[in-house]
C-alpha positions as YAML, in Angstrom:
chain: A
units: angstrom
residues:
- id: 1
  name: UNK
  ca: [-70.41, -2.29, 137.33]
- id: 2
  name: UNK
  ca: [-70.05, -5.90, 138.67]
- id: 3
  name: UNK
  ca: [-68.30, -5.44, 142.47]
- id: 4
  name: UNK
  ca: [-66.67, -9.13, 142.48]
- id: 5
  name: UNK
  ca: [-64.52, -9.99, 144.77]
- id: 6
  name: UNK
  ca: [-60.78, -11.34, 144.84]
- id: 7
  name: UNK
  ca: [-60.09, -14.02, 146.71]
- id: 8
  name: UNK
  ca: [-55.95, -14.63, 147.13]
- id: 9
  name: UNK
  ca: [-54.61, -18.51, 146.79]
- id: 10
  name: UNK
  ca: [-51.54, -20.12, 147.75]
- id: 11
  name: UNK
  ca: [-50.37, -23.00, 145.45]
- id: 12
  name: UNK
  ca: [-47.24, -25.22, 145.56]
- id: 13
  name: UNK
  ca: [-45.11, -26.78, 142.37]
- id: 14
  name: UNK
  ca: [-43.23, -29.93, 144.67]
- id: 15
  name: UNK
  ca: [-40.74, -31.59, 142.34]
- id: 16
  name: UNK
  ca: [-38.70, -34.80, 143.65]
- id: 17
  name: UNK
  ca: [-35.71, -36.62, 141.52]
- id: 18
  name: UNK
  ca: [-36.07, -40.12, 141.07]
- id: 19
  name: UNK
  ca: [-33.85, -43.26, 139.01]
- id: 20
  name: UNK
  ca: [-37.28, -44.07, 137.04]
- id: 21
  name: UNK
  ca: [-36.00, -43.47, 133.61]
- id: 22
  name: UNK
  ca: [-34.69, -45.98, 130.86]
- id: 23
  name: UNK
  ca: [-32.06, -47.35, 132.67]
- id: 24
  name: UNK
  ca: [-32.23, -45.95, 136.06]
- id: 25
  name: UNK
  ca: [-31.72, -42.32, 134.86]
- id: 26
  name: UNK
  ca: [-33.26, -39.32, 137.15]
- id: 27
  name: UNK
  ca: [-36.44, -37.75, 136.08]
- id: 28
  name: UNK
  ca: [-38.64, -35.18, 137.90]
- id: 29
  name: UNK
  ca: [-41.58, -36.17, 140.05]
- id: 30
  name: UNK
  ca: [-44.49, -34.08, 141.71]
- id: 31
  name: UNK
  ca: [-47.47, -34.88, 143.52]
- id: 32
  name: UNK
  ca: [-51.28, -33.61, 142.98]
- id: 33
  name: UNK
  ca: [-54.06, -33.25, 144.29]
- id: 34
  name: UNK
  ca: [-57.54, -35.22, 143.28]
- id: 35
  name: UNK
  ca: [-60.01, -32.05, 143.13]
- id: 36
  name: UNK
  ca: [-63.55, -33.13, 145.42]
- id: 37
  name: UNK
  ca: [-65.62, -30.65, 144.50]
- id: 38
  name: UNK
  ca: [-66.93, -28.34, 141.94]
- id: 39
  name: UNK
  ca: [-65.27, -26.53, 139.94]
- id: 40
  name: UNK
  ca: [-62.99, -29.44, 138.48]
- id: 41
  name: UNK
  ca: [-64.46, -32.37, 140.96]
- id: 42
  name: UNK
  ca: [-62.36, -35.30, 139.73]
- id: 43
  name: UNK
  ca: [-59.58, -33.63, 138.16]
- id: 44
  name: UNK
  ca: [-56.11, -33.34, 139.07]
- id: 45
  name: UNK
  ca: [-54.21, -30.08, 140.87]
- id: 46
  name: UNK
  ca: [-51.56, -28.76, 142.65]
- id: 47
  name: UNK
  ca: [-51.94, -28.43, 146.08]
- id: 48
  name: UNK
  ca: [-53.17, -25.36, 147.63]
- id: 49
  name: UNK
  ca: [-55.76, -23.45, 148.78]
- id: 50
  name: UNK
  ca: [-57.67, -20.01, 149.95]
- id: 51
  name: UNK
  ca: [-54.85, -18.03, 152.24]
- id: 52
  name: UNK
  ca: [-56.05, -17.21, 155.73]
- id: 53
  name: UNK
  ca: [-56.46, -14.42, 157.21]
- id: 54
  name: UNK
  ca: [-54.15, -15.01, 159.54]
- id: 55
  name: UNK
  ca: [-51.33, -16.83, 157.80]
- id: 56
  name: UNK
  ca: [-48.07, -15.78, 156.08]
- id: 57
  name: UNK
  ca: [-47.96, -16.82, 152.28]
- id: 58
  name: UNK
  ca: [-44.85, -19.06, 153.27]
- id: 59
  name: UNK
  ca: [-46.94, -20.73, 156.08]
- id: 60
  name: UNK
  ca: [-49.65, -21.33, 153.64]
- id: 61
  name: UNK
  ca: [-47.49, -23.11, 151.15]
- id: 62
  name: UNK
  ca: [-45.84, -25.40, 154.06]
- id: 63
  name: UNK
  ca: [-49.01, -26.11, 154.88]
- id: 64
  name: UNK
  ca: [-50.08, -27.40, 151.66]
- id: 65
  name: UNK
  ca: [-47.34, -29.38, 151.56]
- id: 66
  name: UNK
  ca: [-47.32, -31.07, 154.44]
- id: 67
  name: UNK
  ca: [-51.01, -31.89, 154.50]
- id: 68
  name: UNK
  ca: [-50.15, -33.26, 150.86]
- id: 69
  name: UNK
  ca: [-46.67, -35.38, 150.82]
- id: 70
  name: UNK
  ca: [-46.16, -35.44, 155.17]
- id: 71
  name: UNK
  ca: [-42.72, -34.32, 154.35]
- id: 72
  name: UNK
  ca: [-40.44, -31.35, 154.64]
- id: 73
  name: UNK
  ca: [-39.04, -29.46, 152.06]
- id: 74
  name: UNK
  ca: [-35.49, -29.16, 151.36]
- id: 75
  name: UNK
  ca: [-36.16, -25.57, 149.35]
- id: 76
  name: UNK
  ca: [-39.42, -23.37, 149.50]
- id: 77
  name: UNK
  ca: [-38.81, -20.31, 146.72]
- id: 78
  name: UNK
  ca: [-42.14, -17.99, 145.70]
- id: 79
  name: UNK
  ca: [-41.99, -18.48, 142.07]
- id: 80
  name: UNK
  ca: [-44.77, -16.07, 140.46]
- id: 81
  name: UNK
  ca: [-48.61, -15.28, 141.03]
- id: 82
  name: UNK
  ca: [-51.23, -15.92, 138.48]
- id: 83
  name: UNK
  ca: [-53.76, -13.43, 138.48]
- id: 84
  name: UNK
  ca: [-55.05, -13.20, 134.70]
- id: 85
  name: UNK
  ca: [-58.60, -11.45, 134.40]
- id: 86
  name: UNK
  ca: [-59.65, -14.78, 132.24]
- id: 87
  name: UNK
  ca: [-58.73, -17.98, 134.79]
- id: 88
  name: UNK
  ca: [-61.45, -16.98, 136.91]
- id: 89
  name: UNK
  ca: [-64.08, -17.24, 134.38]
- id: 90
  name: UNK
  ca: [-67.33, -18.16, 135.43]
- id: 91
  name: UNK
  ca: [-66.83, -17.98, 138.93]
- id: 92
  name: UNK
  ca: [-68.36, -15.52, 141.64]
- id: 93
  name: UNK
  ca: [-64.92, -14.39, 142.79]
- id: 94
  name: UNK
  ca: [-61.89, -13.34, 141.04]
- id: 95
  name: UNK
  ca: [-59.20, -15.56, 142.16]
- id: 96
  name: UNK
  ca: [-55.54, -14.52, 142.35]
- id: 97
  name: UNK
  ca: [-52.76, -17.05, 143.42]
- id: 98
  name: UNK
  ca: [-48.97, -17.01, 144.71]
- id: 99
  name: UNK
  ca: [-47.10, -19.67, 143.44]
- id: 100
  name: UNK
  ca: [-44.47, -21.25, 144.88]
- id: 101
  name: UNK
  ca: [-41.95, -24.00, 144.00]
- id: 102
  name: UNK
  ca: [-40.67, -26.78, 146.43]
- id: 103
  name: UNK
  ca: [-38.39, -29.57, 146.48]
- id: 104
  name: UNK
  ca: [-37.72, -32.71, 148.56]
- id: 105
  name: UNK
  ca: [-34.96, -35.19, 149.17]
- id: 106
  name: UNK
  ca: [-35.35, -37.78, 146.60]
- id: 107
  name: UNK
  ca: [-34.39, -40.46, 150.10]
- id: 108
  name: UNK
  ca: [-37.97, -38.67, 151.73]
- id: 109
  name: UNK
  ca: [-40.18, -38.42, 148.97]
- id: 110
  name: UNK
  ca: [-39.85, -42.06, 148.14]
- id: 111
  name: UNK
  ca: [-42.09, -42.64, 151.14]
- id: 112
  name: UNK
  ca: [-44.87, -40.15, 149.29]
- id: 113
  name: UNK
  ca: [-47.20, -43.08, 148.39]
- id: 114
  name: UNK
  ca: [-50.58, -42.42, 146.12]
- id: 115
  name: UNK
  ca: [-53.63, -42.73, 147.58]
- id: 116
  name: UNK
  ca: [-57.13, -41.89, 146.59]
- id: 117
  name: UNK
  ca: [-57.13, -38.12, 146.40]
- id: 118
  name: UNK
  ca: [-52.99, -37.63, 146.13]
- id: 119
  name: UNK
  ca: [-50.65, -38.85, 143.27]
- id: 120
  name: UNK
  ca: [-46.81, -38.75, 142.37]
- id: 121
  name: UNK
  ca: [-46.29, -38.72, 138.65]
- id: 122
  name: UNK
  ca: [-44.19, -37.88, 136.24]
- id: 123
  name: UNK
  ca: [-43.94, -33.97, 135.74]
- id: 124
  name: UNK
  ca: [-43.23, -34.55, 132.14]
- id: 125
  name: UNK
  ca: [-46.23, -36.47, 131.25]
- id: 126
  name: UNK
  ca: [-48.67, -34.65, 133.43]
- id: 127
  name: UNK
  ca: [-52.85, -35.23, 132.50]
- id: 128
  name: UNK
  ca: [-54.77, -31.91, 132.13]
- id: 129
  name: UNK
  ca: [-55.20, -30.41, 135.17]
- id: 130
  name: UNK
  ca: [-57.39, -28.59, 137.04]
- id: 131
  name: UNK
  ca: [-57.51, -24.66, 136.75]
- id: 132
  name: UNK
  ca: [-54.55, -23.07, 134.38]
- id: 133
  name: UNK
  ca: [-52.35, -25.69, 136.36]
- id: 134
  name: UNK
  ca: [-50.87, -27.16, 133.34]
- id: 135
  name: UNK
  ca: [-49.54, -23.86, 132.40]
- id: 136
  name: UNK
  ca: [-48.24, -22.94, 135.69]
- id: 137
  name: UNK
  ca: [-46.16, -26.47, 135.70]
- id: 138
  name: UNK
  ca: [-44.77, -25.16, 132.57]
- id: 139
  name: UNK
  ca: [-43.77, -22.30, 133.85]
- id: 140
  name: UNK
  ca: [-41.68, -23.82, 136.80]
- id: 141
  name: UNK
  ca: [-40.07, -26.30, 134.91]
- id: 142
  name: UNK
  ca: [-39.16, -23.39, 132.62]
- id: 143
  name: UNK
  ca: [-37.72, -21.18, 135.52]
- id: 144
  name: UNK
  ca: [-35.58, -24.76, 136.70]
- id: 145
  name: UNK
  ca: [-34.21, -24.68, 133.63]
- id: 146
  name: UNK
  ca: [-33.19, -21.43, 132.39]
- id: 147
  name: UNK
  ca: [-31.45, -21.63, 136.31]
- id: 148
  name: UNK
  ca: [-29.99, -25.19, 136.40]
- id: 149
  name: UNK
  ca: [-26.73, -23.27, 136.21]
- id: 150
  name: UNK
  ca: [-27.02, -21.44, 139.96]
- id: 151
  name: UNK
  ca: [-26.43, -23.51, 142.75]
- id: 152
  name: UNK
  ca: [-29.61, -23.09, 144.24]
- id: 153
  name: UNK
  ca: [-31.61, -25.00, 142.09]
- id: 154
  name: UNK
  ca: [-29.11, -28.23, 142.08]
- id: 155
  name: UNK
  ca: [-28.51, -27.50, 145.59]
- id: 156
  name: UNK
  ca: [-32.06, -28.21, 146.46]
- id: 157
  name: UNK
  ca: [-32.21, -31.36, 145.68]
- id: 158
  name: UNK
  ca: [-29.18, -32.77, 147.35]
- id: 159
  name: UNK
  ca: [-27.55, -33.71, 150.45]
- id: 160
  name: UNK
  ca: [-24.93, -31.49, 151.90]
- id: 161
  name: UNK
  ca: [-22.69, -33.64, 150.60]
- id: 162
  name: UNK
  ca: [-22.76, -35.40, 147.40]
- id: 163
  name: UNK
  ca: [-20.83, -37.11, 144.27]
- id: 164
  name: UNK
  ca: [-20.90, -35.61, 141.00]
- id: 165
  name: UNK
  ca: [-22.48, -38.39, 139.58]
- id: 166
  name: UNK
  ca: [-25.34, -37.72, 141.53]
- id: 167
  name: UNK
  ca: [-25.48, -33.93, 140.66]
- id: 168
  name: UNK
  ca: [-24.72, -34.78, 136.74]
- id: 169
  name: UNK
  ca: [-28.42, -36.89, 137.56]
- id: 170
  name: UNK
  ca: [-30.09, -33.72, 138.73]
- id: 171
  name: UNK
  ca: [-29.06, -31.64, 135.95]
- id: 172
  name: UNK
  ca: [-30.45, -34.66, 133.85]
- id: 173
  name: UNK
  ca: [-33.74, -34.90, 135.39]
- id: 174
  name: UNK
  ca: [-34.29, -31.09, 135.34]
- id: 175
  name: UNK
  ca: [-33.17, -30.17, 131.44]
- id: 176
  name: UNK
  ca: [-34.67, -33.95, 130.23]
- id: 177
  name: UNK
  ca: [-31.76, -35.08, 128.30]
- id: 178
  name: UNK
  ca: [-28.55, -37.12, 129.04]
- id: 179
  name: UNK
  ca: [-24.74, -35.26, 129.83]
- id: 180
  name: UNK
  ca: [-21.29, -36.69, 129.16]
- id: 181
  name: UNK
  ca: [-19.96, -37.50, 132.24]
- id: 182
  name: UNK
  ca: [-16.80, -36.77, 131.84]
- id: 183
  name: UNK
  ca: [-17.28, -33.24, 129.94]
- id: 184
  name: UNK
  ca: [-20.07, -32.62, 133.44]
- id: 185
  name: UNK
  ca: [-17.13, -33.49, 135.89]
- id: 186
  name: UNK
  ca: [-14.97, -31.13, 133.49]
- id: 187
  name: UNK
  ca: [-17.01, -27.93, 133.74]
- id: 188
  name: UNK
  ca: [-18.16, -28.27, 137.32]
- id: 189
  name: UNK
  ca: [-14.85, -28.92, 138.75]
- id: 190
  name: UNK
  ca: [-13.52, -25.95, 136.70]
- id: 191
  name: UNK
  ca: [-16.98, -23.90, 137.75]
- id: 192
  name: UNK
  ca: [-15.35, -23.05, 141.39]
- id: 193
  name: UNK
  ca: [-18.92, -23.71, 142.32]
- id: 194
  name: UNK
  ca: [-17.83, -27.28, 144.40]
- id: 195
  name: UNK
  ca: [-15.72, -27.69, 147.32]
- id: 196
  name: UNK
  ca: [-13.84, -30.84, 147.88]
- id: 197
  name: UNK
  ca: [-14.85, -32.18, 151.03]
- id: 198
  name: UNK
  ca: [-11.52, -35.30, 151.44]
- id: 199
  name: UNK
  ca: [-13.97, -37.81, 152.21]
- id: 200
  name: UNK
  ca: [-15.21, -40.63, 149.56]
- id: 201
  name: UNK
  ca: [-18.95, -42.03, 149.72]
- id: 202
  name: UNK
  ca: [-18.57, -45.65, 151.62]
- id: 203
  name: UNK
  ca: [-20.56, -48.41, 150.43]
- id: 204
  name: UNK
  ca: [-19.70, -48.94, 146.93]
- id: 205
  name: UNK
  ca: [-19.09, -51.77, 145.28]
- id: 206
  name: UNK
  ca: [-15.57, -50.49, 143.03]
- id: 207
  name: UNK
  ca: [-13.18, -47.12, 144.11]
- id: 208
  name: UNK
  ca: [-15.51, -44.89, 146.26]
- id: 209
  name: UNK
  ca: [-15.96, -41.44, 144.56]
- id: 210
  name: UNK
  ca: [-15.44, -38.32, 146.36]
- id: 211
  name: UNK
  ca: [-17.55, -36.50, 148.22]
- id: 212
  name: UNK
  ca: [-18.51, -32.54, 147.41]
- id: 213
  name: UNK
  ca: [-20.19, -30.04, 148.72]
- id: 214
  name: UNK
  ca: [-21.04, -26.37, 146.98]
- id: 215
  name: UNK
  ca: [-18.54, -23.69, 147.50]
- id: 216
  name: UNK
  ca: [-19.50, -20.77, 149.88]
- id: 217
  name: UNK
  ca: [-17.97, -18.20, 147.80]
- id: 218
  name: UNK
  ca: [-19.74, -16.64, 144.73]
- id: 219
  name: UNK
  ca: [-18.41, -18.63, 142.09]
- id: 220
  name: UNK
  ca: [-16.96, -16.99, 138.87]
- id: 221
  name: UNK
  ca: [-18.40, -19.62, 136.37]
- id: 222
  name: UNK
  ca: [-21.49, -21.25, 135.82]
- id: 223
  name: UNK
  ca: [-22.11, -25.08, 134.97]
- id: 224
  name: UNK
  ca: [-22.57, -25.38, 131.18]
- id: 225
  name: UNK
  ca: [-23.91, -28.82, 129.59]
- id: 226
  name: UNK
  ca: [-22.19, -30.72, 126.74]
- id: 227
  name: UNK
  ca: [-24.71, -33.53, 125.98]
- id: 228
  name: UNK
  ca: [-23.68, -36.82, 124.72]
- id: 229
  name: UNK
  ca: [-24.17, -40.16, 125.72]
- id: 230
  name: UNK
  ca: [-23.79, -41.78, 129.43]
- id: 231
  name: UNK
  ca: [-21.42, -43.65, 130.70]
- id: 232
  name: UNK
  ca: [-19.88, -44.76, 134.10]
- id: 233
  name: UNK
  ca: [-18.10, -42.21, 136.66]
- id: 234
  name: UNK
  ca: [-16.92, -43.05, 140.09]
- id: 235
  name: UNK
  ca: [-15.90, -39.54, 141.12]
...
């Protein structure tokens, strides 16, 4: 009987929003990690690493992501671990990792600039990457999905306060397609999920749309999305 031994890994799936679609719609960026050495030296990965000994699995993943984007996370969720008998293949040790997903303010992670070993792409149209972390990308954008209608995925990529325009253009980035405006503004305002806050966004060119935040109180609905085509909305 082989004795090998299992060595536990922390990884993080970051996913940012930005206006980089046919004309300026919202898709879903992430950043990786340029793998410098063996096994995988060149390839692409999420960022992580070995857990220490003395380190919390949360710590780990901030970690990760600070040493990797310099910014701080809006939302920091544990999202599954990975521990097949078969992605280890090959190697001396037996490697199990805790996944976790993150997000950050689409304002911040514009400053998240490539560099030699780090890149920001598309997490869409992802290369292979190192590892099973192709299939673990899957699986978050999956899990965003299937929960785009609870507040806490939307949530974490917003401001406190924000239009519905610009939570109709999360929703769009997360489930890929386009939404009617006027059907989105429709279900979420009848959702009980938003909170009107009186004030309007200042700075816009035409009538300055309101300003909403997400209710405190368990709503009774969930957001539902009628896709169609886009059009203008200025509230």
């Amino acid at each position: 009987m082989i004795d090998q031994r299992v060595l536990l890994a922390v990884s993080t799936v970051i996913f940012t929003v930005r206006p980089t679609g046919a004309n300026g719609s919202h898709e879903l960026w992430m950043p990786l990690v340029r793998r410098i050495r063996d096994p995988y030296r060149g390839m692409w990965a999420l960022p992580g690493g070995p857990l220490r000994p003395n380190e919390a699995l949360e710590d780990s993943a901030l970690r990760d992501l600070t040493l990797t984007t310099g910014l701080a996370p809006t939302h920091l969720e544990q999202l599954a671990t990975f521990g097949g008998l078969t992605r280890s293949a090959g190697a001396e040790e037996r490697q199990v990792t805790v996944v976790y997903w993150a997000s950050l303010p689409p304002q911040e992670a514009a400053m998240g600039e490539n560099d030699i070993n780090v890149t920001w792409l598309r997490a869409t149209d992802l290369p292979d990457l190192a590892f099973d972390h192709s299939d673990i990308v899957t699986h978050a954008l999956d899990r965003l999905r299937n929960r785009i209608a609870e507040p806490t995925v939307a949530k974490a990529f917003l401001p406190e306060t924000f239009t519905i325009a610009a939570l109709r253009e999360v929703h769009e980035a997360i489930i890929g397609d386009a939404l009617d405006p006027a059907n989105f503004r429709r279900h979420v305002l009848s959702s009980g999920q938003l909170e009107d806050t009186g004030e309007r966004l200042e700075g816009t060119r035409h009538r300055p749309p309101k300003l909403y935040r997400f209710a405190s109180a368990k709503p009774s609905k969930l957001f539902s999305h009628p896709t169609s085509d886009r059009s203008e909305e200025t509230s």
